[in-house]
mmCIF file of C-alpha atoms in Angstrom:
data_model
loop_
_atom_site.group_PDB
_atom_site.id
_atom_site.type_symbol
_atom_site.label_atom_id
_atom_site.label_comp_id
_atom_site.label_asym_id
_atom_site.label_seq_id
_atom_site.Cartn_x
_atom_site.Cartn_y
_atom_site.Cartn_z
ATOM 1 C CA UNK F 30 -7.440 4.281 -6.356
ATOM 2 C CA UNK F 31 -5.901 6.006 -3.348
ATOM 3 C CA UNK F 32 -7.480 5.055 0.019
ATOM 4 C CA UNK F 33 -7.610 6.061 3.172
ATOM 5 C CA UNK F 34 -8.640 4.738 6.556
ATOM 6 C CA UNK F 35 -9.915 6.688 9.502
ATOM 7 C CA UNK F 36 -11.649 6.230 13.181
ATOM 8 C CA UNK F 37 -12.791 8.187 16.097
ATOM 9 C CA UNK F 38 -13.630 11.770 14.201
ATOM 10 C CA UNK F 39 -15.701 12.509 16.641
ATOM 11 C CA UNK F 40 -17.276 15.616 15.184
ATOM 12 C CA UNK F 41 -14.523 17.710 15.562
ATOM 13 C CA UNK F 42 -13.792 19.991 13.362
ATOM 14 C CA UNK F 43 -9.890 20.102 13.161
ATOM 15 C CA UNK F 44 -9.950 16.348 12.790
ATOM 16 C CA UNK F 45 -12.330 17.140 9.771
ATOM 17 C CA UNK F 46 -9.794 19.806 8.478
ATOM 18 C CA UNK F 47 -7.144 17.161 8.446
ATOM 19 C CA UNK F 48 -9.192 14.557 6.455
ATOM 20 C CA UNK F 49 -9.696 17.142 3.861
ATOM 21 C CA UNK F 50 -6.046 17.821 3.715
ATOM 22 C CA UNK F 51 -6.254 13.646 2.493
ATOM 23 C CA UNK F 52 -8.416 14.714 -0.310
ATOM 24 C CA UNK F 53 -6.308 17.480 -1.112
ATOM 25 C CA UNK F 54 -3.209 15.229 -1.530
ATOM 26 C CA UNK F 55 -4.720 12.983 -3.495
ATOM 27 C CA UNK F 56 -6.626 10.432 -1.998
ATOM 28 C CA UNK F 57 -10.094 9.656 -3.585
ATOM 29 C CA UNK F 58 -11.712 6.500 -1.248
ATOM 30 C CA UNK F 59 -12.141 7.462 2.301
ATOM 31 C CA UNK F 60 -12.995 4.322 4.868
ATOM 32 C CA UNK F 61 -14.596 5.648 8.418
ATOM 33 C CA UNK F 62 -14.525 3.308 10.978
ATOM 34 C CA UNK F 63 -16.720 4.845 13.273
ATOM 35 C CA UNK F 64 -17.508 7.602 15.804
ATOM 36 C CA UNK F 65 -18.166 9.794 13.345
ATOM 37 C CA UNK F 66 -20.062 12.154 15.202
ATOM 38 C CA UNK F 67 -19.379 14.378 18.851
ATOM 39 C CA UNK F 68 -21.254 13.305 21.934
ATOM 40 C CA UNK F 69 -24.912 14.641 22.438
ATOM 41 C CA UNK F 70 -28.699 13.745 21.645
ATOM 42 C CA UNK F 71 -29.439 12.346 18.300
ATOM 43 C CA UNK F 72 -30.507 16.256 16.674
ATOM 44 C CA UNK F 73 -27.321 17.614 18.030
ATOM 45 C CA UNK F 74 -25.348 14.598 16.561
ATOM 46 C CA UNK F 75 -27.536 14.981 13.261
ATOM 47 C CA UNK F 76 -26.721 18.518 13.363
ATOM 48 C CA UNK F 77 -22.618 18.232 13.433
ATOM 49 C CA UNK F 78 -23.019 15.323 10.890
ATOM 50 C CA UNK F 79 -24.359 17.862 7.855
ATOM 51 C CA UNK F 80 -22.627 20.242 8.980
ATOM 52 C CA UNK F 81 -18.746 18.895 8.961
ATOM 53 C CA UNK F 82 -19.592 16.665 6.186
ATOM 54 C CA UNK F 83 -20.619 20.034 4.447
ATOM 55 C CA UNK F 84 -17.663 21.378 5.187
ATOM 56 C CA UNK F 85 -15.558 17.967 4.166
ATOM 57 C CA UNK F 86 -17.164 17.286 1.035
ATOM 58 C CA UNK F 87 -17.320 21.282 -0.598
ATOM 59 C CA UNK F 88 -15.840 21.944 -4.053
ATOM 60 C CA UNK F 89 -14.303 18.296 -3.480
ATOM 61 C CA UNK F 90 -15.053 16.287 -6.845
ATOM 62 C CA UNK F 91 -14.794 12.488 -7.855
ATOM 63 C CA UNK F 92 -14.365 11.222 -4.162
ATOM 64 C CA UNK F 93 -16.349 8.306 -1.949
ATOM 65 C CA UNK F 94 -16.462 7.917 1.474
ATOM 66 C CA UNK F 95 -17.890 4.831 2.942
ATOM 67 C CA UNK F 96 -18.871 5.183 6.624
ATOM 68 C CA UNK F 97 -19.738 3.151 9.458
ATOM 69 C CA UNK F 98 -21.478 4.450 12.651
ATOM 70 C CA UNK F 99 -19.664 3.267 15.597
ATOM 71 C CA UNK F 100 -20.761 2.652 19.293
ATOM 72 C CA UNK F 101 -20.685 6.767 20.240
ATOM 73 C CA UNK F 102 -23.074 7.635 17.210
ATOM 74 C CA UNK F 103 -27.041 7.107 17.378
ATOM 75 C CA UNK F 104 -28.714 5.867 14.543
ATOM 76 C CA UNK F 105 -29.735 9.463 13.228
ATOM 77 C CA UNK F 106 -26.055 9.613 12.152
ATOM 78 C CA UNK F 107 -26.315 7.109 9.479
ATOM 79 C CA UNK F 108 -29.301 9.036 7.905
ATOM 80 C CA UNK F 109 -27.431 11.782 7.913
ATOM 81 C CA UNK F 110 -24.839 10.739 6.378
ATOM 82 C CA UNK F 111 -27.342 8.963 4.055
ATOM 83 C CA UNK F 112 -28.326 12.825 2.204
ATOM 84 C CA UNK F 113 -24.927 13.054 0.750
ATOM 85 C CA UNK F 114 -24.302 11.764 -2.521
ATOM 86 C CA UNK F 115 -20.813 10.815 -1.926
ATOM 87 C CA UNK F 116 -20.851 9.094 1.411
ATOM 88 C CA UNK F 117 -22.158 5.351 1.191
ATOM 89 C CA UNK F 118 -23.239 3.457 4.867
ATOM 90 C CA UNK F 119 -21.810 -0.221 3.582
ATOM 91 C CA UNK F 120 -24.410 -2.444 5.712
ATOM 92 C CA UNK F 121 -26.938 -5.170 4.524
ATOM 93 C CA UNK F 122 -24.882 -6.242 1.369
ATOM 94 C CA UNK F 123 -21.420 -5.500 -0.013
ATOM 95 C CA UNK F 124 -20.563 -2.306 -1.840
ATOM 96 C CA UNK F 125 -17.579 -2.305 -4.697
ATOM 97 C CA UNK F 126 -14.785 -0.422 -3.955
ATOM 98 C CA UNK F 127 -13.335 -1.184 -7.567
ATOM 99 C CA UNK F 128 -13.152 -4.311 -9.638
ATOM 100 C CA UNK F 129 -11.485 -6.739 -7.161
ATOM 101 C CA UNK F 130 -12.541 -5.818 -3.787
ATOM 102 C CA UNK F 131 -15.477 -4.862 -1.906
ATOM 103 C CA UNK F 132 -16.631 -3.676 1.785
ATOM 104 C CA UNK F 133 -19.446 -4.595 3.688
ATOM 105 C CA UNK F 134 -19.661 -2.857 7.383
ATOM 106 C CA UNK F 135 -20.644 -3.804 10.858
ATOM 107 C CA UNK F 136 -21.665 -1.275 12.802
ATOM 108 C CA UNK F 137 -22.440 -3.579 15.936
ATOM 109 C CA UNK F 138 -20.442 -3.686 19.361
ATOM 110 C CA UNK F 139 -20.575 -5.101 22.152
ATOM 111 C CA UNK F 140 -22.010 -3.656 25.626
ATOM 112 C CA UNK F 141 -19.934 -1.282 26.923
ATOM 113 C CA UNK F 142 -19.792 0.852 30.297
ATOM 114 C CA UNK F 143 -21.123 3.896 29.079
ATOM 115 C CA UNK F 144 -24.459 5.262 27.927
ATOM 116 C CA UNK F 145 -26.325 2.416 25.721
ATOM 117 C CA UNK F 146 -26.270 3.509 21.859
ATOM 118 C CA UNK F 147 -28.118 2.196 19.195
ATOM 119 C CA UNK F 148 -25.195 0.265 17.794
ATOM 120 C CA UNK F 149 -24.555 -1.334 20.458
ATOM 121 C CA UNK F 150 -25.932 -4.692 21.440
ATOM 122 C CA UNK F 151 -25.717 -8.369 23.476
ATOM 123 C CA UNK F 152 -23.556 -10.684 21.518
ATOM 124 C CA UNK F 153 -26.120 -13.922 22.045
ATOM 125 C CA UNK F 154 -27.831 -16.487 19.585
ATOM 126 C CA UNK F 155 -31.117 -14.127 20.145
ATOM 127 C CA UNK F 156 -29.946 -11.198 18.666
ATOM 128 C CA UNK F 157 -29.391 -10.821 15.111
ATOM 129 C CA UNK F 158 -26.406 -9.762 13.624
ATOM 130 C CA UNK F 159 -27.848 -7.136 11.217
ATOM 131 C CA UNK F 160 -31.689 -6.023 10.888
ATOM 132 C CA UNK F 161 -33.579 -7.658 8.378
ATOM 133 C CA UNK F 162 -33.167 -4.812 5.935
ATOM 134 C CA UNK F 163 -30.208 -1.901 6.028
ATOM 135 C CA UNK F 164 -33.949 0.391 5.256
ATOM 136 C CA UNK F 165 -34.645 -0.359 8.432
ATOM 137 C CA UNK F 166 -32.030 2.184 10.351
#
């Protein structure tokens, strides 16, 4: 297994280009950490999520990518990347990544100064630290 680890794509396309240029030198696990998508409403982020994933994942066989949404991307991002066979949104439980380890995401930050995001929430007692089930994003 050859992985790779990745942040802050957000939606552009020549950081998208690059990433494939991972696949085509061999790696076959791709970890995103986040801001997956470009800066907009939901539709538009839904929008540049199918179609640079298109793009990524095209006459590409035998690869995974397992993606978290970070504090820039609304929740329509992980049900976007939800339609694609090959991408898997780790949160709720703990996914295999072979037959020693496994990865289990956390999408959550912490308040931040800019526009509130769905991912983003108060780190107190009264909030829980995932929603009851990963079904419900």
């Amino acid at each position: 297994m050859r992985v790779a680890a990745i942040s802050d794509l957000h939606g552009l396309t020549t950081r998208f280009s690059l990433v494939g240029k991972l696949f085509d030198e061999g790696i076959d696990t791709l970890l995103i950490a986040g801001d997956i998508s470009a800066a907009g409403r939901p539709e538009a982020q839904q929008a540049n999520v199918r179609t640079n994933f298109s793009a990524l994942l095209r006459g590409r066989k035998g690869i995974r990518i397992f993606a978290i949404p970070g504090n820039d991307d609304w929740t329509i991002v992980e049900r976007s990347l939800k339609e694609f066979p090959e991408v898997v949104v780790p949160t709720g439980r703990a996914f295999p990544l072979d037959a020693r380890f496994s990865i289990l995401g956390y999408p959550y930050v912490s308040i931040t100064p800019f526009m509130m995001k769905d991912y983003e929430k108060w780190d107190t007692p009264e909030e829980p630290a995932l929603p009851a089930s990963s079904e419900d994003l």
